Amino acid sequence: MSFESYRSKGRIATLLMLLFPIVMGITSVALSLSRLLPSANPYVSIVFVIPSYASYILFLVAMNGLAKYYNERKILKNSLYPFIISSTGGIISLFVAYTFITPILDEFSAYVSSPGNVPPASMFFSLFQVIAVIWLAVSVLGILNGFFYRRAFYALAEKSGEQNFKQAGLFMFIGGILMIIFVGGLIFFIGLIFAVLGFFNLKPKDSQNE
């Protein structure tokens, strides 16, 4: 495949990675307002998770092509690590959620459905502990992802001369560090915007010095 093909794949992939969270958020809010979210939640997750993974695989294909084009393996290698980390972390998080959180919520629902019964404080404490552990794990994964994204986009910026990639790596790294607070996700999102700009402004080797 040609440089243009890899650049086009990068544009499409990063645009999808940028838009999916927005569309998913709007859809979730709409379903919540219409009181359909509890019943539709599993289907919504499937509808968005599969295309999200597909867009990231397309991103990896683009980065693999650019790694070959610029003869720099770090571009692909450091793009692959976040995919592995996120996939593994997602599976573990789902397992923990269904193993620990679901039974607690079922027990809580049983208390609420029985008039006069008040859930014990220990139940709330147990739920808080599980959520805190999951949140901490997500934060650690965010830091690791940000670190590797930074290395991948810095390598691509160095080889291509497109400085938007350097900004993308920087914002993703800062966003990963701050993932423990909600502002981290917003900063990471800004990094994705710079990645999109980078792919749209990316030029072949012969045009870099023009």
PDB file of C-alpha atoms in Angstrom:
ATOM      1  CA  MET A   1       0.000   0.000   0.000  1.00  0.00           C
ATOM      2  CA  SER A   2       1.076   3.582  -0.658  1.00  0.00           C
ATOM      3  CA  PHE A   3       1.756   6.483   1.678  1.00  0.00           C
ATOM      4  CA  GLU A   4      -1.583   8.014   0.676  1.00  0.00           C
ATOM      5  CA  SER A   5      -3.385   4.817   1.678  1.00  0.00           C
ATOM      6  CA  TYR A   6      -1.793   4.775   5.145  1.00  0.00           C
ATOM      7  CA  ARG A   7      -2.480   8.487   5.616  1.00  0.00           C
ATOM      8  CA  SER A   8      -6.136   8.022   4.642  1.00  0.00           C
ATOM      9  CA  LYS A   9      -6.497   5.110   7.062  1.00  0.00           C
ATOM     10  CA  GLY A  10      -4.972   7.239   9.812  1.00  0.00           C
ATOM     11  CA  ARG A  11      -7.418  10.055   9.080  1.00  0.00           C
ATOM     12  CA  ILE A  12     -10.443   7.761   9.146  1.00  0.00           C
ATOM     13  CA  ALA A  13      -9.283   5.858  12.242  1.00  0.00           C
ATOM     14  CA  THR A  14      -8.525   8.930  14.365  1.00  0.00           C
ATOM     15  CA  LEU A  15     -11.766  10.615  13.291  1.00  0.00           C
ATOM     16  CA  LEU A  16     -13.721   7.536  14.379  1.00  0.00           C
ATOM     17  CA  MET A  17     -11.764   7.344  17.661  1.00  0.00           C
ATOM     18  CA  LEU A  18     -12.641  11.002  18.199  1.00  0.00           C
ATOM     19  CA  LEU A  19     -16.333  10.761  17.303  1.00  0.00           C
ATOM     20  CA  PHE A  20     -17.329   7.448  18.937  1.00  0.00           C
ATOM     21  CA  PRO A  21     -17.130   8.758  22.552  1.00  0.00           C
ATOM     22  CA  ILE A  22     -19.248  11.782  21.578  1.00  0.00           C
ATOM     23  CA  VAL A  23     -21.901   9.695  19.827  1.00  0.00           C
ATOM     24  CA  MET A  24     -21.915   7.142  22.650  1.00  0.00           C
ATOM     25  CA  GLY A  25     -22.324   9.891  25.256  1.00  0.00           C
ATOM     26  CA  ILE A  26     -25.216  11.507  23.377  1.00  0.00           C
ATOM     27  CA  THR A  27     -26.876   8.112  22.863  1.00  0.00           C
ATOM     28  CA  SER A  28     -26.519   7.194  26.552  1.00  0.00           C
ATOM     29  CA  VAL A  29     -28.019  10.520  27.656  1.00  0.00           C
ATOM     30  CA  ALA A  30     -30.906  10.126  25.210  1.00  0.00           C
ATOM     31  CA  LEU A  31     -31.620   6.591  26.422  1.00  0.00           C
ATOM     32  CA  SER A  32     -31.406   7.714  30.051  1.00  0.00           C
ATOM     33  CA  LEU A  33     -33.907  10.504  29.452  1.00  0.00           C
ATOM     34  CA  SER A  34     -36.250   8.069  27.730  1.00  0.00           C
ATOM     35  CA  ARG A  35     -35.725   5.527  30.547  1.00  0.00           C
ATOM     36  CA  LEU A  36     -34.534   2.887  28.094  1.00  0.00           C
ATOM     37  CA  LEU A  37     -30.900   2.707  29.225  1.00  0.00           C
ATOM     38  CA  PRO A  38     -31.184  -0.223  31.681  1.00  0.00           C
ATOM     39  CA  SER A  39     -32.739  -2.536  29.096  1.00  0.00           C
ATOM     40  CA  ALA A  40     -30.750  -1.227  26.130  1.00  0.00           C
ATOM     41  CA  ASN A  41     -27.365  -0.902  27.883  1.00  0.00           C
ATOM     42  CA  PRO A  42     -25.912  -4.287  26.794  1.00  0.00           C
ATOM     43  CA  TYR A  43     -26.867  -3.645  23.183  1.00  0.00           C
ATOM     44  CA  VAL A  44     -25.492  -0.088  23.265  1.00  0.00           C
ATOM     45  CA  SER A  45     -22.184  -1.404  24.587  1.00  0.00           C
ATOM     46  CA  ILE A  46     -21.926  -4.000  21.820  1.00  0.00           C
ATOM     47  CA  VAL A  47     -22.909  -1.495  19.128  1.00  0.00           C
ATOM     48  CA  PHE A  48     -20.138   0.903  20.145  1.00  0.00           C
ATOM     49  CA  VAL A  49     -17.405  -1.438  21.410  1.00  0.00           C
ATOM     50  CA  ILE A  50     -17.091  -3.414  18.165  1.00  0.00           C
ATOM     51  CA  PRO A  51     -16.677  -0.342  15.889  1.00  0.00           C
ATOM     52  CA  SER A  52     -14.317   1.207  18.456  1.00  0.00           C
ATOM     53  CA  TYR A  53     -12.008  -1.794  18.287  1.00  0.00           C
ATOM     54  CA  ALA A  54     -12.323  -1.823  14.501  1.00  0.00           C
ATOM     55  CA  SER A  55     -11.267   1.834  14.338  1.00  0.00           C
ATOM     56  CA  TYR A  56      -8.244   1.127  16.532  1.00  0.00           C
ATOM     57  CA  ILE A  57      -7.223  -1.814  14.362  1.00  0.00           C
ATOM     58  CA  LEU A  58      -7.459   0.526  11.362  1.00  0.00           C
ATOM     59  CA  PHE A  59      -5.274   2.964  13.316  1.00  0.00           C
ATOM     60  CA  LEU A  60      -2.709   0.203  13.898  1.00  0.00           C
ATOM     61  CA  VAL A  61      -2.712  -0.634  10.183  1.00  0.00           C
ATOM     62  CA  ALA A  62      -1.997   3.031   9.417  1.00  0.00           C
ATOM     63  CA  MET A  63       0.771   3.243  12.018  1.00  0.00           C
ATOM     64  CA  ASN A  64       2.274  -0.014  10.770  1.00  0.00           C
ATOM     65  CA  GLY A  65       2.389   1.377   7.238  1.00  0.00           C
ATOM     66  CA  LEU A  66       3.933   4.651   8.398  1.00  0.00           C
ATOM     67  CA  ALA A  67       6.453   2.756  10.523  1.00  0.00           C
ATOM     68  CA  LYS A  68       7.587   0.963   7.373  1.00  0.00           C
ATOM     69  CA  TYR A  69       7.461   4.135   5.285  1.00  0.00           C
ATOM     70  CA  TYR A  70       9.703   6.020   7.729  1.00  0.00           C
ATOM     71  CA  ASN A  71      11.665   2.905   8.733  1.00  0.00           C
ATOM     72  CA  GLU A  72      10.902   3.498  12.416  1.00  0.00           C
ATOM     73  CA  ARG A  73       9.578   0.520  14.375  1.00  0.00           C
ATOM     74  CA  LYS A  74       8.840   2.623  17.465  1.00  0.00           C
ATOM     75  CA  ILE A  75       5.842   4.137  15.664  1.00  0.00           C
ATOM     76  CA  LEU A  76       4.036   0.785  15.507  1.00  0.00           C
ATOM     77  CA  LYS A  77       5.425  -0.800  18.660  1.00  0.00           C
ATOM     78  CA  ASN A  78       4.333   2.036  20.933  1.00  0.00           C
ATOM     79  CA  SER A  79       0.925   2.209  19.230  1.00  0.00           C
ATOM     80  CA  LEU A  80       0.350  -1.497  19.797  1.00  0.00           C
ATOM     81  CA  TYR A  81       0.972  -1.450  23.559  1.00  0.00           C
ATOM     82  CA  PRO A  82      -2.069   0.751  24.409  1.00  0.00           C
ATOM     83  CA  PHE A  83      -4.321  -1.596  22.420  1.00  0.00           C
ATOM     84  CA  ILE A  84      -3.039  -4.611  24.372  1.00  0.00           C
ATOM     85  CA  ILE A  85      -3.242  -2.767  27.704  1.00  0.00           C
ATOM     86  CA  SER A  86      -6.764  -1.430  27.073  1.00  0.00           C
ATOM     87  CA  SER A  87      -8.084  -4.780  25.839  1.00  0.00           C
ATOM     88  CA  THR A  88      -6.649  -6.668  28.811  1.00  0.00           C
ATOM     89  CA  GLY A  89      -7.792  -4.015  31.269  1.00  0.00           C
ATOM     90  CA  GLY A  90     -11.279  -3.944  29.771  1.00  0.00           C
ATOM     91  CA  ILE A  91     -11.704  -7.704  30.110  1.00  0.00           C
ATOM     92  CA  ILE A  92     -10.450  -7.672  33.709  1.00  0.00           C
ATOM     93  CA  SER A  93     -12.686  -4.706  34.587  1.00  0.00           C
ATOM     94  CA  LEU A  94     -15.760  -6.450  33.180  1.00  0.00           C
ATOM     95  CA  PHE A  95     -14.910  -9.594  35.137  1.00  0.00           C
ATOM     96  CA  VAL A  96     -14.493  -7.628  38.371  1.00  0.00           C
ATOM     97  CA  ALA A  97     -17.678  -5.647  37.750  1.00  0.00           C
ATOM     98  CA  TYR A  98     -19.840  -8.707  37.102  1.00  0.00           C
ATOM     99  CA  THR A  99     -18.180 -10.727  39.875  1.00  0.00           C
ATOM    100  CA  PHE A 100     -18.293  -8.129  42.644  1.00  0.00           C
ATOM    101  CA  ILE A 101     -20.460  -5.137  41.713  1.00  0.00           C
ATOM    102  CA  THR A 102     -23.451  -6.998  40.246  1.00  0.00           C
ATOM    103  CA  PRO A 103     -24.077  -9.129  43.396  1.00  0.00           C
ATOM    104  CA  ILE A 104     -23.875  -6.017  45.577  1.00  0.00           C
ATOM    105  CA  LEU A 105     -26.346  -4.156  43.359  1.00  0.00           C
ATOM    106  CA  ASP A 106     -28.694  -7.152  43.333  1.00  0.00           C
ATOM    107  CA  GLU A 107     -28.598  -7.253  47.119  1.00  0.00           C
ATOM    108  CA  PHE A 108     -29.176  -3.502  47.259  1.00  0.00           C
ATOM    109  CA  SER A 109     -32.201  -3.839  44.938  1.00  0.00           C
ATOM    110  CA  ALA A 110     -33.617  -6.538  47.191  1.00  0.00           C
ATOM    111  CA  TYR A 111     -33.426  -4.184  50.174  1.00  0.00           C
ATOM    112  CA  VAL A 112     -34.964  -1.282  48.267  1.00  0.00           C
ATOM    113  CA  SER A 113     -37.832  -3.369  46.909  1.00  0.00           C
ATOM    114  CA  SER A 114     -38.814  -4.414  50.433  1.00  0.00           C
ATOM    115  CA  PRO A 115     -40.627  -1.578  52.257  1.00  0.00           C
ATOM    116  CA  GLY A 116     -39.048  -0.631  55.567  1.00  0.00           C
ATOM    117  CA  ASN A 117     -35.702  -2.305  54.837  1.00  0.00           C
ATOM    118  CA  VAL A 118     -32.645  -0.064  54.802  1.00  0.00           C
ATOM    119  CA  PRO A 119     -29.418  -1.314  53.180  1.00  0.00           C
ATOM    120  CA  PRO A 120     -26.632  -1.658  55.768  1.00  0.00           C
ATOM    121  CA  ALA A 121     -23.688   0.743  55.670  1.00  0.00           C
ATOM    122  CA  SER A 122     -21.341  -2.183  55.019  1.00  0.00           C
ATOM    123  CA  MET A 123     -22.999  -2.699  51.622  1.00  0.00           C
ATOM    124  CA  PHE A 124     -22.255   0.878  50.567  1.00  0.00           C
ATOM    125  CA  PHE A 125     -18.699   0.536  51.863  1.00  0.00           C
ATOM    126  CA  SER A 126     -18.152  -2.681  49.888  1.00  0.00           C
ATOM    127  CA  LEU A 127     -19.483  -1.065  46.717  1.00  0.00           C
ATOM    128  CA  PHE A 128     -17.247   1.958  47.263  1.00  0.00           C
ATOM    129  CA  GLN A 129     -14.192  -0.277  47.751  1.00  0.00           C
ATOM    130  CA  VAL A 130     -14.769  -2.157  44.495  1.00  0.00           C
ATOM    131  CA  ILE A 131     -15.407   1.032  42.510  1.00  0.00           C
ATOM    132  CA  ALA A 132     -12.310   2.660  44.028  1.00  0.00           C
ATOM    133  CA  VAL A 133     -10.126  -0.302  43.033  1.00  0.00           C
ATOM    134  CA  ILE A 134     -11.511  -0.283  39.473  1.00  0.00           C
ATOM    135  CA  TRP A 135     -11.048   3.481  39.207  1.00  0.00           C
ATOM    136  CA  LEU A 136      -7.458   3.231  40.450  1.00  0.00           C
ATOM    137  CA  ALA A 137      -6.735   0.448  37.958  1.00  0.00           C
ATOM    138  CA  VAL A 138      -8.233   2.507  35.118  1.00  0.00           C
ATOM    139  CA  SER A 139      -6.047   5.444  36.166  1.00  0.00           C
ATOM    140  CA  VAL A 140      -2.888   3.313  36.081  1.00  0.00           C
ATOM    141  CA  LEU A 141      -3.842   1.970  32.646  1.00  0.00           C
ATOM    142  CA  GLY A 142      -4.462   5.548  31.505  1.00  0.00           C
ATOM    143  CA  ILE A 143      -0.952   6.562  32.558  1.00  0.00           C
ATOM    144  CA  LEU A 144       0.577   3.607  30.713  1.00  0.00           C
ATOM    145  CA  ASN A 145      -1.474   4.306  27.591  1.00  0.00           C
ATOM    146  CA  GLY A 146      -0.525   7.991  27.653  1.00  0.00           C
ATOM    147  CA  PHE A 147       3.147   7.101  27.998  1.00  0.00           C
ATOM    148  CA  PHE A 148       3.132   4.818  24.967  1.00  0.00           C
ATOM    149  CA  TYR A 149       0.974   7.154  22.867  1.00  0.00           C
ATOM    150  CA  ARG A 150       3.467   9.918  23.582  1.00  0.00           C
ATOM    151  CA  ARG A 151       6.355   7.757  22.397  1.00  0.00           C
ATOM    152  CA  ALA A 152       4.494   6.676  19.246  1.00  0.00           C
ATOM    153  CA  PHE A 153       3.423  10.153  18.188  1.00  0.00           C
ATOM    154  CA  TYR A 154       6.756  11.744  19.123  1.00  0.00           C
ATOM    155  CA  ALA A 155       8.499   9.198  16.886  1.00  0.00           C
ATOM    156  CA  LEU A 156       6.045   9.925  14.071  1.00  0.00           C
ATOM    157  CA  ALA A 157       6.495  13.690  14.519  1.00  0.00           C
ATOM    158  CA  GLU A 158      10.273  13.343  14.414  1.00  0.00           C
ATOM    159  CA  LYS A 159      10.247  11.294  11.222  1.00  0.00           C
ATOM    160  CA  SER A 160       7.483  13.175   9.396  1.00  0.00           C
ATOM    161  CA  GLY A 161       8.144  16.709  10.599  1.00  0.00           C
ATOM    162  CA  GLU A 162       4.433  17.109  11.390  1.00  0.00           C
ATOM    163  CA  GLN A 163       4.370  18.835  14.787  1.00  0.00           C
ATOM    164  CA  ASN A 164       0.667  18.221  15.412  1.00  0.00           C
ATOM    165  CA  PHE A 165       1.652  14.652  16.259  1.00  0.00           C
ATOM    166  CA  LYS A 166       3.993  15.930  18.956  1.00  0.00           C
ATOM    167  CA  GLN A 167       1.142  17.944  20.462  1.00  0.00           C
ATOM    168  CA  ALA A 168      -1.074  14.855  20.253  1.00  0.00           C
ATOM    169  CA  GLY A 169       1.465  12.779  22.159  1.00  0.00           C
ATOM    170  CA  LEU A 170       1.935  15.478  24.797  1.00  0.00           C
ATOM    171  CA  PHE A 171      -1.779  15.971  25.466  1.00  0.00           C
ATOM    172  CA  MET A 172      -2.419  12.218  25.530  1.00  0.00           C
ATOM    173  CA  PHE A 173       0.397  11.764  28.036  1.00  0.00           C
ATOM    174  CA  ILE A 174      -0.883  14.551  30.302  1.00  0.00           C
ATOM    175  CA  GLY A 175      -4.425  13.238  29.918  1.00  0.00           C
ATOM    176  CA  GLY A 176      -3.276   9.756  30.882  1.00  0.00           C
ATOM    177  CA  ILE A 177      -1.583  11.075  34.028  1.00  0.00           C
ATOM    178  CA  LEU A 178      -4.702  13.034  34.997  1.00  0.00           C
ATOM    179  CA  MET A 179      -7.075  10.180  34.141  1.00  0.00           C
ATOM    180  CA  ILE A 180      -7.694   9.684  37.860  1.00  0.00           C
ATOM    181  CA  ILE A 181      -9.737  12.899  37.666  1.00  0.00           C
ATOM    182  CA  PHE A 182     -12.309  13.591  34.976  1.00  0.00           C
ATOM    183  CA  VAL A 183     -10.279  16.384  33.377  1.00  0.00           C
ATOM    184  CA  GLY A 184      -7.801  13.743  32.166  1.00  0.00           C
ATOM    185  CA  GLY A 185     -10.299  12.366  29.689  1.00  0.00           C
ATOM    186  CA  LEU A 186     -10.900  15.837  28.243  1.00  0.00           C
ATOM    187  CA  ILE A 187      -7.168  16.495  27.827  1.00  0.00           C
ATOM    188  CA  PHE A 188      -6.725  13.087  26.182  1.00  0.00           C
ATOM    189  CA  PHE A 189      -9.596  14.000  23.845  1.00  0.00           C
ATOM    190  CA  ILE A 190      -7.738  17.189  22.852  1.00  0.00           C
ATOM    191  CA  GLY A 191      -4.749  14.992  22.040  1.00  0.00           C
ATOM    192  CA  LEU A 192      -6.935  13.013  19.653  1.00  0.00           C
ATOM    193  CA  ILE A 193      -7.919  16.253  17.904  1.00  0.00           C
ATOM    194  CA  PHE A 194      -4.243  17.024  17.312  1.00  0.00           C
ATOM    195  CA  ALA A 195      -3.753  13.481  15.994  1.00  0.00           C
ATOM    196  CA  VAL A 196      -6.548  14.053  13.470  1.00  0.00           C
ATOM    197  CA  LEU A 197      -4.953  17.351  12.422  1.00  0.00           C
ATOM    198  CA  GLY A 198      -1.610  15.600  12.112  1.00  0.00           C
ATOM    199  CA  PHE A 199      -2.933  12.999   9.701  1.00  0.00           C
ATOM    200  CA  PHE A 200      -4.734  15.614   7.616  1.00  0.00           C
ATOM    201  CA  ASN A 201      -1.571  17.746   7.358  1.00  0.00           C
ATOM    202  CA  LEU A 202       0.837  14.840   6.902  1.00  0.00           C
ATOM    203  CA  LYS A 203       2.942  15.103   3.749  1.00  0.00           C
ATOM    204  CA  PRO A 204       5.112  12.521   1.978  1.00  0.00           C
ATOM    205  CA  LYS A 205       8.889  12.676   2.346  1.00  0.00           C
ATOM    206  CA  ASP A 206       9.441  14.548  -0.910  1.00  0.00           C
ATOM    207  CA  SER A 207       7.126  17.369   0.202  1.00  0.00           C
ATOM    208  CA  GLN A 208       8.468  17.865   3.725  1.00  0.00           C
ATOM    209  CA  ASN A 209      11.134  20.369   2.697  1.00  0.00           C
ATOM    210  CA  GLU A 210       8.956  22.349   0.311  1.00  0.00           C
TER     211      GLU A 210
END
